[in-house]
Amino acid sequence: MLPKQSHFPAATMSPPSMAAVYDKHGPVDTVIRLTEISPKEISEKDVCVKMLAAPINPADINIIEGVYPSRATLPAVGGGEGVGEIYFVGSAVKTLSPGDLVIRSPYIPGSWQTYMVEEESLWHKIHEDTPIEFAATVSVNPVSALRMLNEFVTLKPGDSIVQNGATSIVGQCVIQLARLYGIHSINIIRDNPGSDEVKEKLIKLGADKVFTESELNVQRIKTLLGDTPQPILGLNCVGGNSATLVVKFLKQGGTMVTYGGMSKEPVTISTSNFIFKDITLKGFWLQEWKLEKTKYRDWIDYLLGLVRDGKLKYEFDSVHFEEFHTALEKAMGRHGSQRKQILIF
Amino acid sequence: MLPKQSHFPAATMSPPSMAAVYDKHGPVDTVIRLTEISPKEISEKDVCVKMLAAPINPADINIIEGVYPSRATLPAVGGGEGVGEIYFVGSAVKTLSPGDLVIRSPYIPGSWQTYMVEEESLWHKIHEDTPIEFAATVSVNPVSALRMLNEFVTLKPGDSIVQNGATSIVGQCVIQLARLYGIHSINIIRDNPGSDEVKEKLIKLGADKVFTESELNVQRIKTLLGDTPQPILGLNCVGGNSATLVVKFLKQGGTMVTYGGMSKEPVTISTSNFIFKDITLKGFWLQEWKLEKTKYRDWIDYLLGLVRDGKLKYEFDSVHFEEFHTALEKAMGRHGSQRKQILIF
């Protein structure tokens, strides 16, 4: 980190920023390039942040491809989440000082660059002891896990939840948060080689049960559950058969929340699941939850507190920003299943 | 109707009842037969009702086939809904008298017979001027239409709803109730010959718009809607492509309620409809709504009031009970699409 200091040059321009820029929407690896962009004026209410780390999230890729509902004004800098250290503050800035560790909140586009200038209210100061990789990635996946466990059904200790995509960061956070709250988690993973190792890992994180999809296709679900109660909440980020398996686990009157569609297959549910099993299907999109800034920042602080206390963790790959294109290829799944790619500036 | 009289024989046995009986679950036309069943004892809290009319509902058929979640104790009499006239009351019965017109409420099995004996509380007295065919059919389809318009979203005048299966009795009731409440109804029908006639009929009932499935597959839905607002509630009794079309019409944040699966195809919904369009999918099963008997009876009285005022109507076929097997074949769709079959005793 930079030393806390107040003797910055009088100039109200940011340093030039190295950025991952795209001029048009399209296949992300053909439209995006690293380039230096000009210094920006820092007005009296602005804060200039030296970015430290930013992840490559699937939504970032979709936005650049132009397949996301909200489009950027072009040319644009990619990325959305990220953490940085305050480099310079405008004269009217009251709550932040150079050296503060801040994350972008609410989520606004343009985190894949070395310096950013945005007004004071868009930055949220976090505890200086927070590991930057967790700070960089807390506001999308872990917040989604937290909100999905809280907003759809009322869970109490002893209840169960079921999820697919359990190895994702959301999945890992769901397992750990559920365990913290005394809630059983039933986890569905794909039939990839090494699934026994994956099972062991997730059980170590706090999972109660982990099944591959093919184990569920051949066995009665109630037998597999044993003493674990049937779940009242299901989380689906896969779709297709995997979503159908989540619904199979659900108790009468249960709710399945869809927050992703990794298989690119739709959700298919029989009429009798609606009528006789009284299943509710809902969707979750973090965008919708970001409007209440104060609450959103509380959730972030809570989660980063858990990280600092060693109660929440997940795996990622740190990659230097110069290796952007390699990280992008990995994030796009070109090299098989990969951990979250975090750009370090 | 029988004259109101009190000089019934002292015997506390019902007359023998001609009934449609099944001894085992299976294909309905092979397991069911008309037969006379023995007189039943009428205890002091019982009411003996001479049945006047009872419909053949799809659920009645499914129950006999054994594919319904709840099974009857065998041997059993078929049917569930129905209207009758009180023939004899036990000595402790306070609220009902011979000659009263009553319907079975809550819904209990066994309406396909000429005399029934059940305790006082299971019968609901209705206005004596009610046409018996509407009385016989009010408690399943029209009540479903009424509840589905009230229980899932808050509709106000000027709002829209969309439904498939619009020619069914539920569909016809939805159209008329929506019109009564100042709500626009958008209706989806199948591509059968004579669809222009069907459209005309539904528009006369109060439908705002009627489209065949194929019209919707080729045209932009917003263009078809014109000035009609996008619906916030969708009702699905078909499944498959027809359910997908209902969701296409829905406004951001809308809810689709599934209450049937006539196509025998499941409901298939894209991930983006959940995440970006924030669609909720729920199920409706009237069974669940019957527990609060008082409310249920209020709904029935309200709907039969509309019938008597000429504000609610639908088409049906009246068939003498002796023609039971013909009516059953029609109800099972063996002779193409048919109106509701109502047995007259």
XYZ file of C-alpha atoms in Angstrom:
690
model
C 0.000 0.000 0.000
C 0.988 3.591 -0.505
C 1.937 5.501 2.625
C -0.823 7.738 3.977
C 0.238 11.186 2.891
C -1.362 14.499 2.167
C 1.265 16.207 0.032
C -0.065 15.285 -3.354
C 0.680 17.556 -6.275
C -1.800 20.374 -6.742
C -2.743 19.010 -10.171
C -6.317 17.748 -10.314
C -5.682 15.150 -13.005
C -5.380 11.405 -12.430
C -2.299 9.555 -13.636
C -2.748 7.931 -17.058
C -4.489 4.582 -16.614
C -3.648 1.254 -18.256
C -7.033 -0.219 -19.153
C -8.776 -3.157 -20.868
C -10.884 -1.240 -23.387
C -13.497 -2.260 -25.985
C -14.804 -0.049 -28.787
C -17.680 -2.263 -29.859
C -19.664 -5.236 -28.590
C -18.645 -8.660 -29.904
C -16.614 -11.787 -29.068
C -14.725 -10.552 -26.036
C -11.229 -11.697 -26.989
C -11.399 -9.982 -30.361
C -12.920 -6.661 -29.225
C -10.931 -5.996 -26.052
C -7.370 -4.645 -25.875
C -5.026 -3.270 -23.219
C -4.246 0.376 -23.814
C -3.250 3.464 -21.872
C -6.069 5.969 -21.484
C -5.647 9.674 -20.831
C -5.567 11.253 -17.385
C -8.991 12.316 -16.093
C -9.894 15.475 -14.295
C -10.533 14.975 -10.582
C -13.303 17.357 -9.528
C -13.716 18.447 -5.918
C -16.159 15.635 -5.122
C -14.151 12.941 -6.909
C -11.814 10.323 -5.618
C -8.943 8.877 -7.638
C -8.282 5.249 -6.776
C -5.255 3.169 -7.657
C -6.843 -0.193 -8.407
C -5.272 -3.188 -6.694
C -7.366 -6.168 -7.836
C -10.444 -6.925 -9.963
C -12.009 -10.247 -10.940
C -13.240 -11.420 -14.332
C -16.888 -12.335 -13.758
C -19.149 -14.031 -16.331
C -21.388 -10.944 -16.383
C -18.383 -8.798 -17.384
C -17.884 -11.019 -20.419
C -21.591 -10.964 -21.321
C -21.677 -7.166 -21.084
C -18.767 -6.873 -23.530
C -20.380 -9.407 -25.865
C -23.484 -7.226 -25.815
C -25.772 -10.048 -24.648
C -26.510 -8.494 -21.253
C -29.677 -6.441 -20.761
C -27.691 -3.300 -19.872
C -25.175 -2.009 -22.405
C -22.199 0.274 -21.833
C -21.574 3.585 -23.606
C -18.738 2.841 -26.037
C -15.767 2.920 -25.984
C -15.779 1.435 -22.481
C -13.447 -0.134 -19.948
C -14.337 -3.733 -19.021
C -14.934 -5.161 -15.558
C -17.267 -4.258 -12.729
C -16.041 -5.385 -9.342
C -12.744 -4.417 -7.765
C -10.755 -3.025 -4.878
C -8.298 -0.184 -4.781
C -6.439 2.225 -2.598
C -7.265 5.895 -2.558
C -4.568 7.864 -4.350
C -6.023 11.369 -4.320
C -9.193 13.036 -3.101
C -10.917 16.193 -4.342
C -11.107 19.176 -1.979
C -14.773 18.594 -1.018
C -14.321 14.911 -0.147
C -15.059 14.370 3.557
C -15.222 10.674 4.317
C -12.276 9.202 2.461
C -8.527 9.856 2.572
C -5.514 8.771 0.563
C -4.405 5.284 1.597
C -7.952 4.042 2.413
C -8.845 0.641 1.010
C -12.096 0.957 -0.971
C -14.318 -1.179 -3.133
C -16.644 -0.039 -5.865
C -20.157 0.023 -4.483
C -22.672 0.054 -5.941
C -21.260 -1.937 -8.805
C -20.449 0.338 -11.759
C -18.551 -0.617 -14.910
C -14.846 -0.083 -15.597
C -12.749 -1.848 -12.955
C -10.155 -3.349 -15.315
C -7.738 -0.423 -15.203
C -4.971 0.898 -13.019
C -6.523 4.239 -11.965
C -10.162 5.171 -11.674
C -11.843 8.473 -10.938
C -15.399 8.347 -9.532
C -17.264 10.478 -7.042
C -16.914 9.860 -3.317
C -20.301 8.173 -2.850
C -19.430 5.364 -5.244
C -16.608 4.069 -3.048
C -17.012 2.062 0.118
C -14.182 2.076 2.640
C -13.371 -1.358 4.023
C -11.178 -2.637 6.838
C -7.483 -2.179 5.987
C -6.625 -5.770 6.982
C -8.865 -7.336 4.336
C -7.012 -9.573 1.853
C -7.382 -7.773 -1.478
C -8.476 -10.843 -3.464
C -11.506 -11.291 -1.193
C -12.198 -7.551 -1.184
C -12.079 -7.601 -4.994
C -14.614 -10.431 -5.249
C -16.949 -9.943 -2.290
C -19.627 -7.777 -3.836
C -21.048 -10.142 -6.470
C -20.754 -13.834 -5.598
C -20.639 -13.836 -1.784
C -23.347 -11.156 -1.554
C -25.493 -13.254 -3.912
C -25.047 -16.293 -1.654
C -25.965 -14.244 1.419
C -29.018 -12.657 -0.147
C -30.357 -15.873 -1.643
C -30.218 -17.528 1.780
C -32.165 -14.629 3.285
C -34.674 -13.218 0.855
C -36.853 -16.059 -0.426
C -37.785 -18.324 2.457
C -37.314 -18.044 6.212
C -34.615 -20.541 7.144
C -34.064 -21.617 10.726
C -31.385 -23.831 12.269
C -32.032 -27.462 11.371
C -33.579 -26.625 7.976
C -31.996 -27.767 4.724
C -31.172 -26.181 1.415
C -30.118 -27.810 -1.864
C -27.977 -26.298 -4.609
C -26.318 -27.239 -7.855
C -23.089 -25.668 -9.130
C -21.780 -26.180 -5.601
C -18.123 -25.707 -6.569
C -18.610 -22.109 -7.766
C -17.752 -19.245 -5.436
C -21.460 -18.698 -4.777
C -21.755 -22.420 -4.060
C -18.795 -22.422 -1.661
C -20.156 -19.361 0.150
C -23.622 -20.929 0.415
C -22.092 -24.017 2.052
C -20.122 -21.982 4.585
C -22.905 -19.512 5.407
C -25.442 -22.339 5.770
C -23.099 -24.131 8.178
C -22.675 -20.905 10.175
C -26.474 -20.653 10.507
C -26.944 -24.321 11.444
C -28.571 -25.139 8.105
C -27.851 -28.390 6.261
C -26.616 -28.042 2.701
C -27.198 -30.685 0.041
C -24.918 -30.131 -2.909
C -25.072 -31.324 -6.508
C -21.903 -31.409 -8.621
C -21.231 -32.503 -12.180
C -19.890 -35.899 -13.140
C -16.345 -34.772 -13.858
C -13.219 -36.832 -13.203
C -12.007 -36.110 -9.696
C -15.491 -35.798 -8.233
C -14.408 -37.699 -5.101
C -11.785 -35.056 -4.374
C -14.349 -32.308 -4.983
C -16.741 -34.002 -2.558
C -14.061 -34.137 0.112
C -13.245 -30.449 -0.374
C -16.862 -29.365 -0.089
C -17.468 -31.526 2.979
C -14.418 -29.892 4.575
C -15.956 -26.485 3.826
C -19.099 -27.551 5.714
C -21.301 -29.345 3.181
C -23.615 -31.986 4.694
C -24.046 -34.020 1.542
C -22.548 -33.904 -1.933
C -23.886 -35.921 -4.885
C -22.973 -36.095 -8.545
C -25.854 -35.719 -10.998
C -25.574 -39.357 -12.063
C -25.829 -40.599 -8.470
C -29.131 -38.756 -8.215
C -30.515 -40.139 -11.453
C -30.305 -43.709 -10.222
C -31.285 -43.438 -6.568
C -34.343 -42.478 -4.594
C -33.688 -39.060 -3.207
C -35.329 -39.711 0.169
C -33.048 -42.699 0.735
C -30.000 -40.558 0.013
C -31.143 -37.892 2.454
C -31.255 -40.211 5.457
C -31.970 -38.108 8.547
C -31.414 -34.799 6.759
C -34.775 -33.043 6.312
C -36.012 -32.266 2.797
C -34.889 -28.777 1.775
C -37.295 -25.840 1.573
C -34.961 -23.739 -0.595
C -33.128 -24.747 -3.770
C -30.553 -22.690 -5.650
C -30.026 -23.303 -9.357
C -27.218 -21.873 -11.489
C -27.094 -24.709 -14.037
C -30.522 -25.380 -15.586
C -31.529 -28.497 -17.544
C -31.455 -31.828 -15.726
C -29.521 -30.321 -12.839
C -32.386 -27.898 -12.093
C -34.863 -30.775 -12.246
C -32.756 -32.595 -9.625
C -32.868 -29.563 -7.328
C -36.686 -29.576 -7.535
C -36.766 -33.341 -6.846
C -35.053 -32.699 -3.498
C -37.429 -29.914 -2.489
C -40.034 -30.416 0.171
C -43.734 -29.769 -0.510
C -44.170 -26.000 -0.855
C -40.467 -25.404 -1.487
C -38.920 -22.642 -3.596
C -36.190 -22.899 -6.235
C -34.289 -19.732 -7.098
C -32.518 -19.590 -10.471
C -29.498 -17.290 -10.599
C -27.549 -18.702 -13.533
C -27.749 -21.030 -16.511
C -24.327 -22.590 -16.904
C -25.606 -25.539 -18.980
C -27.344 -23.081 -21.350
C -30.401 -25.329 -20.999
C -33.733 -23.964 -19.778
C -35.499 -24.971 -16.581
C -38.085 -27.699 -17.251
C -40.595 -28.539 -14.534
C -43.571 -30.888 -14.649
C -47.079 -29.576 -14.101
C -47.517 -31.866 -11.086
C -44.583 -30.186 -9.334
C -46.519 -26.929 -9.503
C -49.952 -28.297 -8.687
C -49.411 -31.143 -6.246
C -45.982 -30.257 -4.827
C -46.746 -26.515 -4.718
C -43.271 -25.579 -5.913
C -42.471 -21.894 -6.489
C -39.807 -20.868 -9.007
C -38.173 -17.459 -8.716
C -35.164 -15.697 -10.174
C -32.339 -13.781 -8.525
C -30.296 -11.048 -10.147
C -27.971 -9.124 -7.877
C -28.588 -5.951 -9.883
C -31.982 -5.729 -8.254
C -30.534 -5.742 -4.771
C -28.047 -2.976 -5.229
C -30.413 -0.104 -5.015
C -30.310 0.120 -1.235
C -26.710 1.186 -0.933
C -26.539 1.191 2.850
C -27.787 -2.341 3.212
C -25.523 -3.503 0.416
C -22.498 -2.065 2.204
C -23.577 -3.713 5.455
C -23.660 -7.086 3.700
C -20.189 -6.495 2.296
C -18.790 -5.523 5.702
C -20.399 -8.578 7.286
C -18.924 -10.924 4.687
C -15.460 -9.378 4.794
C -15.599 -9.695 8.587
C -16.205 -13.427 8.141
C -13.231 -13.574 5.754
C -10.954 -11.851 8.268
C -12.191 -14.206 11.010
C -11.339 -17.226 8.834
C -15.019 -18.254 8.555
C -15.401 -17.629 4.835
C -12.967 -18.532 2.081
C -12.877 -19.646 -1.507
C -10.291 -20.406 -4.125
C -9.140 -18.160 -6.954
C -6.212 -17.546 -9.315
C -4.342 -14.255 -9.033
C -2.972 -13.068 -12.388
C -0.961 -9.966 -13.219
C -2.870 -7.486 -15.342
C -0.231 -7.872 -18.093
C -1.445 -11.479 -18.422
C -4.977 -10.199 -19.058
C -5.589 -12.199 -22.238
C -4.525 -15.501 -20.633
C -6.760 -14.789 -17.639
C -9.628 -13.937 -19.985
C -9.232 -17.208 -21.875
C -9.326 -19.102 -18.589
C -12.350 -17.134 -17.389
C -14.100 -18.020 -20.652
C -13.567 -21.716 -19.956
C -11.198 -22.253 -22.885
C -8.865 -24.308 -20.695
C -11.543 -26.389 -18.966
C -13.023 -25.588 -15.579
C -10.957 -22.902 -13.828
C -10.982 -20.988 -10.602
C -12.072 -17.332 -10.553
C -9.447 -15.205 -12.300
C -8.437 -12.134 -10.310
C -6.424 -9.427 -12.050
C -3.726 -7.883 -9.873
C -2.654 -4.385 -10.944
C -88.244 -30.392 -6.510
C -89.902 -32.407 -3.810
C -92.528 -30.627 -1.767
C -91.328 -29.445 1.653
C -92.823 -31.957 4.046
C -92.114 -33.345 7.449
C -94.024 -36.608 7.392
C -91.205 -38.873 6.346
C -91.290 -42.486 7.430
C -89.730 -43.117 10.818
C -87.120 -45.369 9.192
C -83.619 -43.926 9.400
C -82.336 -45.602 6.265
C -81.755 -43.875 2.921
C -83.411 -45.233 -0.206
C -81.174 -47.580 -2.207
C -78.865 -45.512 -4.417
C -77.986 -46.104 -8.054
C -74.236 -45.353 -8.214
C -71.201 -45.361 -10.501
C -68.910 -47.635 -8.477
C -65.305 -48.816 -8.919
C -63.676 -51.686 -7.022
C -60.092 -51.032 -8.078
C -58.025 -48.271 -9.677
C -57.378 -48.567 -13.413
C -58.599 -47.363 -16.828
C -61.800 -45.636 -15.839
C -64.117 -47.140 -18.462
C -63.118 -50.692 -17.554
C -63.224 -50.357 -13.742
C -66.425 -48.365 -13.276
C -69.985 -49.735 -13.465
C -73.473 -48.542 -12.604
C -74.968 -50.545 -9.782
C -77.514 -50.191 -7.010
C -75.957 -49.857 -3.571
C -77.673 -50.693 -0.292
C -79.550 -48.173 1.813
C -77.421 -46.374 4.389
C -78.269 -45.581 7.957
C -79.061 -41.919 8.543
C -77.787 -40.984 12.005
C -79.196 -38.015 13.891
C -76.565 -35.601 12.522
C -76.810 -36.863 8.944
C -78.593 -35.500 5.952
C -79.835 -37.676 3.103
C -79.713 -35.851 -0.226
C -81.382 -36.818 -3.471
C -78.738 -35.857 -6.004
C -79.913 -33.757 -8.941
C -76.780 -33.127 -11.008
C -73.031 -33.835 -10.908
C -70.321 -33.102 -13.469
C -67.538 -35.358 -14.721
C -64.334 -33.437 -13.972
C -60.837 -34.479 -15.127
C -59.775 -34.925 -11.478
C -62.620 -37.443 -10.977
C -61.179 -39.529 -13.805
C -57.615 -39.253 -12.471
C -58.733 -40.317 -8.997
C -60.373 -43.468 -10.410
C -57.283 -44.188 -12.531
C -55.229 -43.975 -9.344
C -52.898 -41.270 -10.706
C -54.100 -38.576 -8.313
C -52.156 -37.888 -5.100
C -55.147 -38.780 -2.920
C -56.694 -42.237 -3.279
C -60.147 -43.411 -2.293
C -60.939 -46.314 0.025
C -62.214 -49.072 -2.270
C -64.824 -49.912 -3.363
C -65.803 -46.282 -3.962
C -68.387 -44.185 -5.754
C -66.952 -41.856 -8.404
C -67.413 -38.103 -8.719
C -66.779 -35.186 -6.383
C -68.876 -32.158 -7.181
C -72.638 -32.067 -7.283
C -75.939 -30.559 -6.227
C -78.942 -32.198 -4.644
C -82.142 -31.643 -2.784
C -82.503 -32.619 0.840
C -84.704 -35.711 1.159
C -84.468 -36.462 4.848
C -82.680 -35.003 7.862
C -81.571 -36.667 11.100
C -83.236 -35.545 14.335
C -80.284 -33.387 15.485
C -79.948 -31.467 12.203
C -80.666 -27.770 12.806
C -79.773 -25.768 9.734
C -81.131 -27.802 6.850
C -84.607 -29.038 5.957
C -86.110 -31.337 3.350
C -86.471 -29.576 0.013
C -83.381 -27.350 0.499
C -81.043 -27.160 -2.474
C -77.502 -28.053 -1.305
C -74.086 -28.577 -2.789
C -71.321 -30.724 -1.435
C -68.831 -28.471 0.301
C -66.068 -29.012 0.992
C -65.574 -31.307 -1.948
C -65.789 -34.958 -0.866
C -65.874 -38.010 -3.108
C -68.949 -39.906 -4.238
C -71.321 -37.567 -6.091
C -72.182 -39.928 -8.956
C -75.180 -41.575 -7.292
C -78.848 -40.904 -6.746
C -78.882 -40.654 -2.929
C -76.098 -39.619 -0.584
C -75.888 -39.590 3.200
C -73.335 -37.239 4.780
C -73.348 -35.212 7.956
C -74.961 -31.782 8.065
C -71.728 -29.769 8.008
C -70.697 -31.189 4.634
C -73.658 -29.639 2.836
C -73.985 -26.000 1.864
C -77.472 -24.606 1.289
C -77.743 -22.437 -1.817
C -80.415 -20.135 -3.240
C -83.387 -22.153 -4.487
C -83.498 -20.296 -7.824
C -80.032 -21.444 -8.885
C -79.976 -23.431 -12.152
C -78.854 -26.899 -11.110
C -76.194 -27.300 -13.827
C -74.342 -24.214 -12.530
C -74.854 -25.283 -8.926
C -73.393 -28.696 -9.806
C -70.262 -27.189 -11.385
C -69.583 -24.018 -9.394
C -67.264 -25.345 -6.720
C -64.278 -26.471 -8.828
C -63.802 -24.511 -12.062
C -65.453 -21.144 -11.298
C -63.979 -21.062 -7.775
C -60.547 -21.794 -9.290
C -60.943 -18.872 -11.698
C -61.998 -16.570 -8.860
C -59.163 -17.595 -6.538
C -56.457 -17.431 -9.192
C -57.479 -13.853 -10.010
C -57.244 -12.915 -6.326
C -54.501 -14.829 -4.577
C -51.269 -14.334 -6.502
C -50.951 -10.711 -7.537
C -52.955 -7.608 -6.691
C -54.935 -6.726 -9.791
C -56.541 -3.326 -10.229
C -58.825 -1.993 -12.949
C -56.836 -1.346 -16.129
C -54.376 -4.198 -15.480
C -54.109 -7.174 -17.810
C -53.960 -10.913 -17.425
C -53.076 -13.593 -19.979
C -54.270 -17.196 -20.077
C -54.120 -20.254 -22.255
C -56.868 -22.889 -22.410
C -59.280 -19.954 -22.657
C -62.200 -22.068 -23.903
C -62.355 -24.235 -20.763
C -64.889 -23.398 -18.050
C -62.096 -21.901 -15.930
C -61.030 -19.879 -18.985
C -64.546 -18.640 -19.670
C -65.002 -17.671 -16.015
C -61.648 -15.863 -15.969
C -62.729 -13.797 -18.998
C -66.054 -12.830 -17.434
C -64.699 -12.113 -13.942
C -61.823 -10.068 -15.372
C -64.284 -8.007 -17.400
C -66.417 -7.459 -14.274
C -63.337 -6.110 -12.465
C -62.209 -3.880 -15.359
C -59.219 -6.074 -16.129
C -58.137 -6.813 -19.705
C -57.870 -10.482 -20.630
C -55.529 -11.783 -23.316
C -56.475 -15.283 -24.344
C -54.548 -18.025 -26.109
C -56.422 -20.817 -27.898
C -55.248 -23.826 -29.894
C -55.031 -23.901 -33.666
C -58.146 -25.983 -34.235
C -60.506 -25.640 -37.188
C -63.176 -23.110 -36.304
C -60.851 -20.876 -34.313
C -62.479 -17.762 -35.790
C -65.809 -18.809 -34.324
C -64.165 -19.530 -30.973
C -62.578 -16.069 -31.018
C -65.931 -14.456 -31.643
C -67.542 -16.374 -28.799
C -64.832 -15.429 -26.301
C -64.910 -11.771 -27.344
C -68.678 -11.814 -26.786
C -68.039 -13.188 -23.276
C -65.763 -10.217 -22.584
C -62.291 -11.197 -23.834
C -60.131 -8.243 -24.927
C -57.883 -10.236 -27.237
C -57.815 -13.830 -28.459
C -54.874 -15.352 -30.350
C -54.140 -18.831 -31.638
C -50.766 -20.282 -30.666
C -49.499 -20.069 -34.246
C -50.377 -16.368 -34.499
C -48.154 -15.780 -31.473
C -45.250 -17.783 -32.827
C -44.864 -15.521 -35.834
C -45.580 -12.082 -34.439
C -43.986 -9.741 -31.968
C -46.118 -9.849 -28.864
C -45.862 -6.133 -28.087
C -47.190 -5.278 -31.549
C -50.179 -7.563 -31.009
C -50.959 -5.963 -27.652
C -51.379 -2.458 -29.057
C -52.624 -0.221 -26.239
C -53.350 -3.111 -23.881
C -50.780 -3.125 -21.063
C -48.526 -6.159 -20.609
C -50.117 -8.604 -18.163
C -48.819 -9.072 -14.627
C -50.577 -12.415 -14.144
C -50.592 -15.439 -16.436
C -52.666 -18.590 -16.035
C -51.462 -21.841 -17.578
C -53.453 -25.066 -17.870
C -51.695 -26.402 -20.986
C -47.899 -26.524 -20.536
C -45.337 -26.900 -23.321
C -45.144 -24.153 -25.942
C -48.424 -22.674 -24.772
C -46.961 -22.001 -21.300
C -43.908 -20.399 -22.908
C -46.243 -18.073 -24.831
C -47.969 -17.035 -21.588
C -44.578 -16.084 -20.109
C -43.679 -14.153 -23.285
C -46.688 -11.901 -22.705
C -45.867 -11.254 -19.060
C -44.514 -7.932 -17.898
C -41.223 -7.668 -15.979
C -41.816 -9.134 -12.517
C -44.953 -11.004 -13.598
C -46.263 -14.291 -12.204
C -47.481 -17.361 -14.079
C -49.730 -19.785 -12.201
C -49.944 -23.371 -13.497
C -53.187 -25.171 -12.674
C -53.268 -27.879 -15.344
C -51.212 -29.665 -17.956
C -53.560 -30.481 -20.812
C -50.749 -30.958 -23.355
C -49.014 -33.399 -20.977
C -45.839 -31.402 -21.680
C -43.851 -29.794 -18.859
C -43.314 -26.074 -18.375
C -40.005 -24.963 -19.903
C -38.674 -21.511 -19.068
C -35.349 -19.918 -19.992
C -32.920 -18.842 -17.294
C -33.071 -15.240 -18.525
C -36.818 -15.128 -17.847
C -36.037 -15.812 -14.201
C -32.988 -13.601 -13.865
C -33.595 -10.615 -16.103
C -37.391 -10.672 -16.405
C -37.883 -11.631 -12.735
C -40.694 -14.060 -13.555
C -42.243 -16.073 -10.707
C -43.839 -19.452 -11.389
C -46.381 -20.854 -8.950
C -48.923 -23.657 -8.894
C -52.596 -23.684 -7.983
C -54.534 -26.650 -6.693
C -58.027 -25.986 -5.441
C -57.600 -28.676 -2.786
C -55.361 -26.283 -0.905
C -58.016 -23.610 -0.752
C -60.794 -25.710 0.616
C -59.675 -25.824 4.179
C -61.351 -22.582 5.148
C -64.899 -23.750 4.702
C -66.583 -20.440 5.456
C -64.616 -18.513 2.855
C -65.122 -21.272 0.347
C -68.871 -21.087 0.803
C -68.770 -17.287 0.442
C -66.996 -17.675 -2.906
C -69.626 -20.169 -4.057
C -72.492 -17.873 -3.035
C -70.842 -14.936 -4.788
C -70.375 -16.891 -8.021
C -73.881 -18.361 -8.002
C -75.196 -14.822 -7.428
C -73.396 -13.767 -10.609
C -74.967 -16.721 -12.423
C -78.460 -15.751 -11.269
C -77.799 -12.135 -12.311
C -76.784 -13.298 -15.805
C -73.179 -12.095 -15.306
C -71.531 -15.507 -15.386
C -72.268 -18.372 -17.729
C -70.584 -21.224 -19.518
C -71.557 -24.066 -21.779
C -72.079 -27.690 -20.807
C -73.856 -30.879 -21.936
C -76.556 -32.326 -19.701
C -76.766 -36.117 -19.898
C -79.072 -38.522 -18.100
C -77.298 -40.703 -15.562
C -78.366 -43.798 -17.543
C -76.132 -42.504 -20.337
C -73.187 -42.460 -17.929
C -70.782 -44.423 -20.143
C -71.381 -42.185 -23.161
C -70.848 -39.081 -21.016
C -67.680 -40.612 -19.599
C -66.294 -41.281 -23.080
C -66.986 -37.682 -24.045
C -65.402 -36.380 -20.830
C -62.321 -38.459 -21.613
C -61.986 -36.734 -24.986
C -62.722 -39.877 -27.016
C -65.008 -37.914 -29.321
C -62.790 -34.864 -29.748
C -63.077 -31.679 -27.726
C -66.361 -31.642 -25.774
C -68.196 -29.421 -23.378
C -68.352 -30.303 -19.679
C -70.544 -33.387 -19.191
C -73.109 -32.953 -16.429
C -74.938 -36.036 -15.191
C -78.615 -35.443 -14.418
C -80.120 -37.914 -11.945
